[in-house]
mmCIF file of C-alpha atoms in Angstrom:
data_model
loop_
_atom_site.group_PDB
_atom_site.id
_atom_site.type_symbol
_atom_site.label_atom_id
_atom_site.label_comp_id
_atom_site.label_asym_id
_atom_site.label_seq_id
_atom_site.Cartn_x
_atom_site.Cartn_y
_atom_site.Cartn_z
ATOM 1 C CA MET A 1 -146.554 -3.345 -179.671
ATOM 2 C CA SER A 2 -149.439 -4.460 -177.469
ATOM 3 C CA PHE A 3 -151.827 -7.105 -178.801
ATOM 4 C CA ASP A 4 -154.583 -4.554 -178.079
ATOM 5 C CA ALA A 5 -153.417 -2.701 -181.212
ATOM 6 C CA PHE A 6 -155.127 -5.435 -183.233
ATOM 7 C CA LYS A 7 -158.753 -4.802 -182.411
ATOM 8 C CA GLY A 8 -161.489 -2.404 -183.459
ATOM 9 C CA VAL A 9 -162.106 -1.648 -187.127
ATOM 10 C CA ILE A 10 -159.425 -2.755 -189.574
ATOM 11 C CA PRO A 11 -159.936 -2.343 -193.326
ATOM 12 C CA PRO A 12 -158.748 -5.175 -195.577
ATOM 13 C CA VAL A 13 -157.161 -2.576 -197.827
ATOM 14 C CA SER A 14 -157.700 -2.827 -201.571
ATOM 15 C CA THR A 15 -154.522 -2.903 -203.661
ATOM 16 C CA ILE A 16 -154.698 -0.018 -206.119
ATOM 17 C CA MET A 17 -153.902 -0.991 -209.709
ATOM 18 C CA ASN A 18 -153.989 0.618 -213.132
ATOM 19 C CA ASP A 19 -156.167 -0.572 -216.003
ATOM 20 C CA LYS A 20 -153.544 -3.216 -216.856
ATOM 21 C CA GLY A 21 -153.750 -4.747 -213.392
ATOM 22 C CA GLU A 22 -150.329 -3.385 -212.395
ATOM 23 C CA PHE A 23 -149.614 -1.965 -208.944
ATOM 24 C CA ASP A 24 -150.186 1.802 -208.908
ATOM 25 C CA ALA A 25 -148.008 3.369 -206.210
ATOM 26 C CA ASP A 26 -149.403 6.895 -206.625
ATOM 27 C CA GLY A 27 -152.997 5.746 -206.173
ATOM 28 C CA MET A 28 -152.012 3.467 -203.309
ATOM 29 C CA GLY A 29 -150.339 6.353 -201.529
ATOM 30 C CA ILE A 30 -153.430 8.535 -201.877
ATOM 31 C CA PHE A 31 -155.590 5.746 -200.518
ATOM 32 C CA ILE A 32 -153.304 4.901 -197.595
ATOM 33 C CA ASP A 33 -153.161 8.532 -196.510
ATOM 34 C CA ARG A 34 -156.961 8.693 -196.555
ATOM 35 C CA LEU A 35 -157.253 5.612 -194.344
ATOM 36 C CA VAL A 36 -154.540 6.758 -191.953
ATOM 37 C CA GLU A 37 -156.417 10.029 -191.466
ATOM 38 C CA SER A 38 -159.648 8.138 -190.664
ATOM 39 C CA ASP A 39 -160.627 6.499 -187.370
ATOM 40 C CA VAL A 40 -159.687 2.934 -188.374
ATOM 41 C CA ASN A 41 -157.545 1.168 -185.799
ATOM 42 C CA ALA A 42 -155.065 -0.606 -188.076
ATOM 43 C CA LEU A 43 -154.533 -1.485 -191.743
ATOM 44 C CA LEU A 44 -154.456 -4.944 -193.334
ATOM 45 C CA PHE A 45 -152.705 -5.208 -196.686
ATOM 46 C CA LEU A 46 -152.727 -8.206 -199.035
ATOM 47 C CA GLY A 47 -155.805 -9.892 -197.652
ATOM 48 C CA SER A 48 -158.566 -11.267 -199.847
ATOM 49 C CA ALA A 49 -159.780 -7.770 -200.779
ATOM 50 C CA GLY A 50 -156.141 -6.914 -201.508
ATOM 51 C CA GLU A 51 -156.087 -9.592 -204.251
ATOM 52 C CA PHE A 52 -153.011 -11.385 -202.920
ATOM 53 C CA SER A 53 -154.078 -14.641 -204.570
ATOM 54 C CA GLN A 54 -153.702 -13.148 -208.060
ATOM 55 C CA MET A 55 -150.177 -11.844 -207.438
ATOM 56 C CA THR A 56 -146.701 -13.283 -207.734
ATOM 57 C CA ASN A 57 -144.676 -13.363 -204.536
ATOM 58 C CA ALA A 58 -142.415 -10.677 -205.985
ATOM 59 C CA THR A 59 -145.410 -8.367 -206.394
ATOM 60 C CA ARG A 60 -146.699 -9.225 -202.925
ATOM 61 C CA LYS A 61 -143.355 -8.211 -201.463
ATOM 62 C CA GLN A 62 -143.277 -5.012 -203.545
ATOM 63 C CA VAL A 63 -146.743 -4.017 -202.342
ATOM 64 C CA ALA A 64 -145.928 -4.890 -198.725
ATOM 65 C CA GLU A 65 -142.735 -2.833 -198.787
ATOM 66 C CA PHE A 66 -144.478 0.193 -200.269
ATOM 67 C CA CYS A 67 -147.396 0.053 -197.857
ATOM 68 C CA VAL A 68 -145.325 -0.328 -194.693
ATOM 69 C CA LYS A 69 -143.097 2.539 -195.772
ATOM 70 C CA ARG A 70 -146.043 4.783 -196.662
ATOM 71 C CA VAL A 71 -147.888 4.147 -193.410
ATOM 72 C CA ALA A 72 -144.640 4.977 -191.617
ATOM 73 C CA GLY A 73 -145.822 3.897 -188.187
ATOM 74 C CA ARG A 74 -148.956 6.062 -188.213
ATOM 75 C CA LYS A 75 -151.189 2.983 -187.744
ATOM 76 C CA PRO A 76 -150.396 -0.676 -186.985
ATOM 77 C CA VAL A 77 -149.870 -2.673 -190.200
ATOM 78 C CA ILE A 78 -150.841 -6.294 -190.817
ATOM 79 C CA ILE A 79 -149.586 -8.081 -193.945
ATOM 80 C CA GLY A 80 -151.348 -11.080 -195.481
ATOM 81 C CA THR A 81 -148.837 -13.903 -195.925
ATOM 82 C CA GLY A 82 -151.090 -16.894 -196.517
ATOM 83 C CA ALA A 83 -150.013 -19.591 -198.980
ATOM 84 C CA CYS A 84 -150.632 -23.279 -199.593
ATOM 85 C CA GLY A 85 -147.219 -24.344 -198.259
ATOM 86 C CA THR A 86 -145.797 -23.781 -194.785
ATOM 87 C CA ALA A 87 -142.340 -22.805 -196.039
ATOM 88 C CA GLU A 88 -143.778 -20.122 -198.328
ATOM 89 C CA VAL A 89 -145.819 -18.625 -195.484
ATOM 90 C CA ILE A 90 -142.696 -18.468 -193.313
ATOM 91 C CA GLU A 91 -140.703 -16.777 -196.077
ATOM 92 C CA LEU A 92 -143.373 -14.129 -196.691
ATOM 93 C CA SER A 93 -143.890 -13.603 -192.959
ATOM 94 C CA GLU A 94 -140.203 -13.104 -192.279
ATOM 95 C CA HIS A 95 -140.128 -10.609 -195.144
ATOM 96 C CA ALA A 96 -143.016 -8.733 -193.511
ATOM 97 C CA ALA A 97 -141.160 -8.700 -190.205
ATOM 98 C CA HIS A 98 -137.973 -7.479 -191.873
ATOM 99 C CA ILE A 99 -139.687 -4.501 -193.539
ATOM 100 C CA GLY A 100 -141.322 -3.387 -190.296
ATOM 101 C CA ALA A 101 -144.865 -4.766 -190.358
ATOM 102 C CA ASP A 102 -146.506 -5.210 -186.963
ATOM 103 C CA ALA A 103 -148.244 -8.563 -187.590
ATOM 104 C CA VAL A 104 -149.140 -11.022 -190.326
ATOM 105 C CA ILE A 105 -152.420 -12.753 -191.105
ATOM 106 C CA VAL A 106 -152.348 -16.306 -192.452
ATOM 107 C CA VAL A 107 -155.265 -17.994 -194.194
ATOM 108 C CA ASN A 108 -155.186 -21.773 -194.018
ATOM 109 C CA PRO A 109 -153.979 -23.741 -197.093
ATOM 110 C CA TYR A 110 -156.596 -23.348 -199.812
ATOM 111 C CA TYR A 111 -156.003 -26.172 -202.255
ATOM 112 C CA ALA A 112 -155.304 -29.522 -200.579
ATOM 113 C CA SER A 113 -157.544 -30.230 -197.592
ATOM 114 C CA MET A 114 -155.644 -31.017 -194.402
ATOM 115 C CA SER A 115 -156.520 -32.972 -191.286
ATOM 116 C CA GLU A 116 -156.917 -30.854 -188.155
ATOM 117 C CA GLU A 117 -153.625 -32.253 -186.843
ATOM 118 C CA ARG A 118 -151.822 -31.060 -189.991
ATOM 119 C CA LEU A 119 -153.478 -27.643 -189.779
ATOM 120 C CA TYR A 120 -152.371 -27.464 -186.154
ATOM 121 C CA ARG A 121 -148.772 -28.271 -187.135
ATOM 122 C CA HIS A 122 -148.936 -25.737 -189.984
ATOM 123 C CA TYR A 123 -149.835 -22.871 -187.672
ATOM 124 C CA ARG A 124 -147.588 -24.005 -184.832
ATOM 125 C CA THR A 125 -144.581 -24.293 -187.167
ATOM 126 C CA ILE A 126 -145.252 -20.810 -188.526
ATOM 127 C CA ALA A 127 -145.676 -19.330 -185.047
ATOM 128 C CA GLU A 128 -142.430 -20.884 -183.834
ATOM 129 C CA SER A 129 -140.490 -19.884 -186.962
ATOM 130 C CA VAL A 130 -141.295 -16.192 -187.371
ATOM 131 C CA SER A 131 -140.431 -13.142 -185.324
ATOM 132 C CA ILE A 132 -143.766 -11.372 -185.744
ATOM 133 C CA PRO A 133 -147.262 -11.857 -184.261
ATOM 134 C CA VAL A 134 -149.580 -14.070 -186.305
ATOM 135 C CA LEU A 135 -153.331 -13.767 -186.854
ATOM 136 C CA MET A 136 -155.196 -16.760 -188.224
ATOM 137 C CA TYR A 137 -157.712 -16.244 -191.038
ATOM 138 C CA ASN A 138 -160.706 -18.523 -191.493
ATOM 139 C CA PHE A 139 -162.627 -18.189 -194.775
ATOM 140 C CA PRO A 140 -164.073 -21.634 -195.562
ATOM 141 C CA ALA A 141 -166.204 -20.356 -198.449
ATOM 142 C CA LEU A 142 -162.930 -19.758 -200.333
ATOM 143 C CA THR A 143 -160.516 -22.261 -198.760
ATOM 144 C CA GLY A 144 -162.978 -25.137 -198.684
ATOM 145 C CA GLN A 145 -162.056 -25.995 -195.099
ATOM 146 C CA ASP A 146 -163.183 -24.576 -191.767
ATOM 147 C CA LEU A 147 -160.911 -23.850 -188.827
ATOM 148 C CA SER A 148 -163.023 -25.285 -186.033
ATOM 149 C CA PRO A 149 -163.327 -23.504 -182.666
ATOM 150 C CA ALA A 150 -161.721 -26.532 -181.009
ATOM 151 C CA LEU A 151 -158.685 -26.337 -183.318
ATOM 152 C CA VAL A 152 -158.362 -22.581 -182.921
ATOM 153 C CA THR A 153 -158.566 -22.927 -179.136
ATOM 154 C CA ARG A 154 -155.810 -25.544 -179.157
ATOM 155 C CA ILE A 155 -153.573 -23.268 -181.239
ATOM 156 C CA ALA A 156 -154.381 -20.257 -179.049
ATOM 157 C CA LYS A 157 -153.378 -22.203 -175.923
ATOM 158 C CA ASP A 158 -150.182 -23.675 -177.377
ATOM 159 C CA CYS A 159 -148.903 -20.769 -179.521
ATOM 160 C CA PRO A 160 -148.557 -17.436 -177.681
ATOM 161 C CA ASN A 161 -147.340 -15.817 -180.904
ATOM 162 C CA VAL A 162 -150.741 -16.524 -182.542
ATOM 163 C CA ILE A 163 -152.657 -13.529 -181.258
ATOM 164 C CA GLY A 164 -156.112 -13.872 -182.809
ATOM 165 C CA ILE A 165 -158.321 -14.866 -185.716
ATOM 166 C CA LYS A 166 -160.334 -13.194 -188.435
ATOM 167 C CA ASP A 167 -163.445 -15.355 -188.787
ATOM 168 C CA THR A 168 -165.110 -14.877 -192.163
ATOM 169 C CA VAL A 169 -167.958 -17.320 -191.640
ATOM 170 C CA ASP A 170 -171.569 -16.467 -192.416
ATOM 171 C CA CYS A 171 -172.757 -17.964 -189.151
ATOM 172 C CA ILE A 172 -172.724 -15.998 -185.933
ATOM 173 C CA SER A 173 -172.667 -19.163 -183.822
ATOM 174 C CA HIS A 174 -169.185 -19.917 -185.180
ATOM 175 C CA ILE A 175 -167.935 -16.552 -183.948
ATOM 176 C CA ARG A 176 -169.782 -17.087 -180.665
ATOM 177 C CA ASP A 177 -168.066 -20.425 -180.123
ATOM 178 C CA LEU A 178 -164.654 -18.904 -180.903
ATOM 179 C CA ILE A 179 -165.303 -16.188 -178.337
ATOM 180 C CA PHE A 180 -166.478 -18.637 -175.677
ATOM 181 C CA GLN A 181 -163.833 -21.279 -176.328
ATOM 182 C CA ALA A 182 -160.668 -19.540 -177.597
ATOM 183 C CA LYS A 183 -161.049 -16.320 -175.598
ATOM 184 C CA GLY A 184 -162.310 -18.355 -172.669
ATOM 185 C CA ALA A 185 -159.047 -20.302 -172.685
ATOM 186 C CA ARG A 186 -156.922 -17.237 -173.427
ATOM 187 C CA PRO A 187 -158.549 -13.858 -172.740
ATOM 188 C CA ASP A 188 -155.990 -11.823 -174.744
ATOM 189 C CA PHE A 189 -156.753 -13.815 -177.932
ATOM 190 C CA LYS A 190 -158.545 -11.588 -180.449
ATOM 191 C CA VAL A 191 -161.702 -12.755 -182.228
ATOM 192 C CA ILE A 192 -162.473 -10.493 -185.183
ATOM 193 C CA CYS A 193 -165.324 -10.911 -187.659
ATOM 194 C CA GLY A 194 -164.915 -10.750 -191.416
ATOM 195 C CA TYR A 195 -168.530 -10.061 -192.382
ATOM 196 C CA ASP A 196 -169.513 -6.418 -192.003
ATOM 197 C CA GLU A 197 -172.999 -7.072 -190.653
ATOM 198 C CA TYR A 198 -171.592 -9.164 -187.795
ATOM 199 C CA LEU A 199 -169.499 -6.307 -186.376
ATOM 200 C CA PHE A 200 -171.984 -5.227 -183.717
ATOM 201 C CA THR A 201 -172.979 -8.781 -182.740
ATOM 202 C CA THR A 202 -169.315 -9.805 -182.474
ATOM 203 C CA LEU A 203 -168.667 -6.904 -180.123
ATOM 204 C CA ALA A 204 -171.817 -7.622 -178.116
ATOM 205 C CA LEU A 205 -170.753 -11.255 -177.629
ATOM 206 C CA GLY A 206 -167.357 -10.194 -176.305
ATOM 207 C CA GLY A 207 -165.328 -10.188 -179.524
ATOM 208 C CA ASP A 208 -162.802 -7.581 -180.529
ATOM 209 C CA GLY A 209 -163.880 -5.954 -183.796
ATOM 210 C CA GLY A 210 -164.051 -6.489 -187.519
ATOM 211 C CA ILE A 211 -161.805 -6.654 -190.572
ATOM 212 C CA VAL A 212 -164.549 -5.437 -192.876
ATOM 213 C CA GLY A 213 -164.424 -4.326 -196.502
ATOM 214 C CA THR A 214 -166.743 -1.324 -196.291
ATOM 215 C CA SER A 215 -164.279 0.384 -193.955
ATOM 216 C CA ASN A 216 -162.185 0.969 -197.080
ATOM 217 C CA PHE A 217 -164.573 3.730 -198.115
ATOM 218 C CA ALA A 218 -167.091 4.187 -195.257
ATOM 219 C CA PRO A 219 -165.078 4.064 -192.024
ATOM 220 C CA GLU A 220 -167.414 6.648 -190.546
ATOM 221 C CA ILE A 221 -170.054 3.899 -190.429
ATOM 222 C CA THR A 222 -167.988 0.966 -189.141
ATOM 223 C CA CYS A 223 -165.827 3.063 -186.819
ATOM 224 C CA GLY A 224 -168.984 4.868 -185.734
ATOM 225 C CA ILE A 225 -170.528 1.542 -184.685
ATOM 226 C CA TYR A 226 -167.369 0.577 -182.794
ATOM 227 C CA LYS A 227 -167.235 3.934 -180.983
ATOM 228 C CA ALA A 228 -170.959 3.863 -180.234
ATOM 229 C CA PHE A 229 -170.638 0.360 -178.774
ATOM 230 C CA GLN A 230 -167.844 1.480 -176.484
ATOM 231 C CA GLU A 231 -169.906 4.483 -175.373
ATOM 232 C CA LYS A 232 -173.151 2.455 -175.103
ATOM 233 C CA ASP A 233 -174.785 4.871 -177.559
ATOM 234 C CA MET A 234 -177.636 2.725 -178.843
ATOM 235 C CA ALA A 235 -179.213 5.608 -180.759
ATOM 236 C CA ALA A 236 -176.085 5.934 -182.910
ATOM 237 C CA ILE A 237 -175.915 2.170 -183.427
ATOM 238 C CA ALA A 238 -179.570 2.102 -184.492
ATOM 239 C CA GLU A 239 -178.841 4.801 -187.078
ATOM 240 C CA LEU A 240 -175.638 3.245 -188.436
ATOM 241 C CA LEU A 241 -176.508 -0.464 -188.582
ATOM 242 C CA PRO A 242 -179.134 -0.124 -191.342
ATOM 243 C CA ARG A 243 -176.659 1.826 -193.489
ATOM 244 C CA LEU A 244 -174.066 -0.902 -192.999
ATOM 245 C CA SER A 245 -176.617 -3.552 -193.960
ATOM 246 C CA ILE A 246 -177.397 -1.661 -197.156
ATOM 247 C CA LEU A 247 -173.706 -1.449 -198.054
ATOM 248 C CA SER A 248 -173.222 -5.156 -197.357
ATOM 249 C CA GLN A 249 -175.310 -5.880 -200.452
ATOM 250 C CA LEU A 250 -172.281 -4.833 -202.522
ATOM 251 C CA TYR A 251 -170.595 -8.173 -201.856
ATOM 252 C CA SER A 252 -173.263 -10.118 -203.707
ATOM 253 C CA LEU A 253 -173.202 -7.930 -206.813
ATOM 254 C CA ASP A 254 -170.112 -9.424 -208.416
ATOM 255 C CA THR A 255 -167.612 -12.247 -207.930
ATOM 256 C CA PRO A 256 -165.022 -11.195 -206.966
ATOM 257 C CA PHE A 257 -166.093 -7.800 -205.623
ATOM 258 C CA SER A 258 -162.631 -6.174 -205.698
ATOM 259 C CA TRP A 259 -163.515 -3.620 -208.413
ATOM 260 C CA LEU A 260 -166.596 -2.513 -206.457
ATOM 261 C CA LEU A 261 -164.575 -1.653 -203.356
ATOM 262 C CA LYS A 262 -162.112 0.399 -205.392
ATOM 263 C CA GLU A 263 -164.861 2.180 -207.275
ATOM 264 C CA ALA A 264 -166.531 2.959 -203.935
ATOM 265 C CA VAL A 265 -163.264 4.524 -202.750
ATOM 266 C CA ARG A 266 -163.097 6.575 -205.942
ATOM 267 C CA ALA A 267 -166.795 7.515 -205.787
ATOM 268 C CA THR A 268 -166.426 8.766 -202.212
ATOM 269 C CA GLY A 269 -163.645 11.197 -202.946
ATOM 270 C CA SER A 270 -160.267 9.642 -203.821
ATOM 271 C CA ASP A 271 -158.754 10.089 -207.267
ATOM 272 C CA ILE A 272 -157.489 6.541 -207.798
ATOM 273 C CA PRO A 273 -157.523 4.061 -210.680
ATOM 274 C CA THR A 274 -159.771 1.031 -210.220
ATOM 275 C CA GLY A 275 -157.984 -1.697 -212.137
ATOM 276 C CA VAL A 276 -158.037 -5.267 -210.843
ATOM 277 C CA ALA A 277 -155.745 -8.274 -211.171
ATOM 278 C CA ALA A 278 -156.703 -10.839 -213.821
ATOM 279 C CA PRO A 279 -158.666 -13.005 -214.047
ATOM 280 C CA ALA A 280 -160.872 -10.484 -212.220
ATOM 281 C CA SER A 281 -162.241 -7.706 -214.427
ATOM 282 C CA GLU A 282 -164.482 -4.659 -214.423
ATOM 283 C CA PRO A 283 -168.202 -5.570 -214.089
ATOM 284 C CA ASP A 284 -170.870 -4.875 -216.674
ATOM 285 C CA GLU A 285 -173.175 -1.855 -216.707
ATOM 286 C CA ASP A 286 -176.059 -3.589 -214.920
ATOM 287 C CA VAL A 287 -173.816 -4.275 -211.932
ATOM 288 C CA LYS A 288 -172.491 -0.714 -211.996
ATOM 289 C CA LYS A 289 -176.028 0.670 -212.028
ATOM 290 C CA ARG A 290 -177.050 -1.389 -209.018
ATOM 291 C CA PHE A 291 -173.782 -0.418 -207.297
ATOM 292 C CA ARG A 292 -174.598 3.284 -207.661
ATOM 293 C CA GLU A 293 -178.114 2.687 -206.325
ATOM 294 C CA ILE A 294 -176.779 0.970 -203.198
ATOM 295 C CA LEU A 295 -174.305 3.763 -202.483
ATOM 296 C CA LYS A 296 -177.059 6.330 -202.847
ATOM 297 C CA GLN A 297 -179.421 4.353 -200.628
ATOM 298 C CA ALA A 298 -176.734 4.229 -197.950
ATOM 299 C CA GLY A 299 -176.313 7.990 -198.043
ATOM 300 C CA PHE A 300 -173.295 8.418 -200.336
#
């Protein structure tokens, strides 16, 4: 599969669970079919929005197997295989390769801080040990450690199997520097934003797209922006960007926001349960009220 399969709009797919926080295959199937029928370019399972960090490895593998089988080649599939130890990442990544995933995405270790040299060796060892393309994932607000543009550029140059990065940093200059440095050194390296509101700016700077949560339930907005950018349709972009900005307020309503994404999927037409993995839980009524107001303001 061409590396160009991993660009555009990619939802970090929510993992559908029942009210006990157990994986719900029926709901997941309904949701996957909805996304496959949309204009999203690929599907990412077991990312942050997929609640991988609250799952056992056995559950992660169960979810990955179900999702790859359900997608059945209709869209490219990326599986989140991040962990604090290199050996665990390799094990989960090889499992993803074995079940037919198209790529994996690996967040940097999120407990013990590492020197840049150790982070470099972590990613290089993974890239040289697995038989599947690897995306890096930078989310310093959660991991406590940034993947600097200089480090990412070094990895991009030395590891052809590392094909890109999802940069979830609330600072457009960080994405800009990744585009100038990493893509400058290796033009096929993908730079993908993680914050919804940076989708258009990332594209305008020469980046490749976004792995953005609102595409779980509003792909017509995010995919519409991507299509309008390609077609240089500024009128469409001017209409869609304010709606995306309104929806981006959802992320600040609750911590974590996993229930809100699932409820947005349900509220926009899919009959799914909205359970979450403990210690996450359903929000209180004040949050739900504000959630409904934001959806309405955005036209849903």
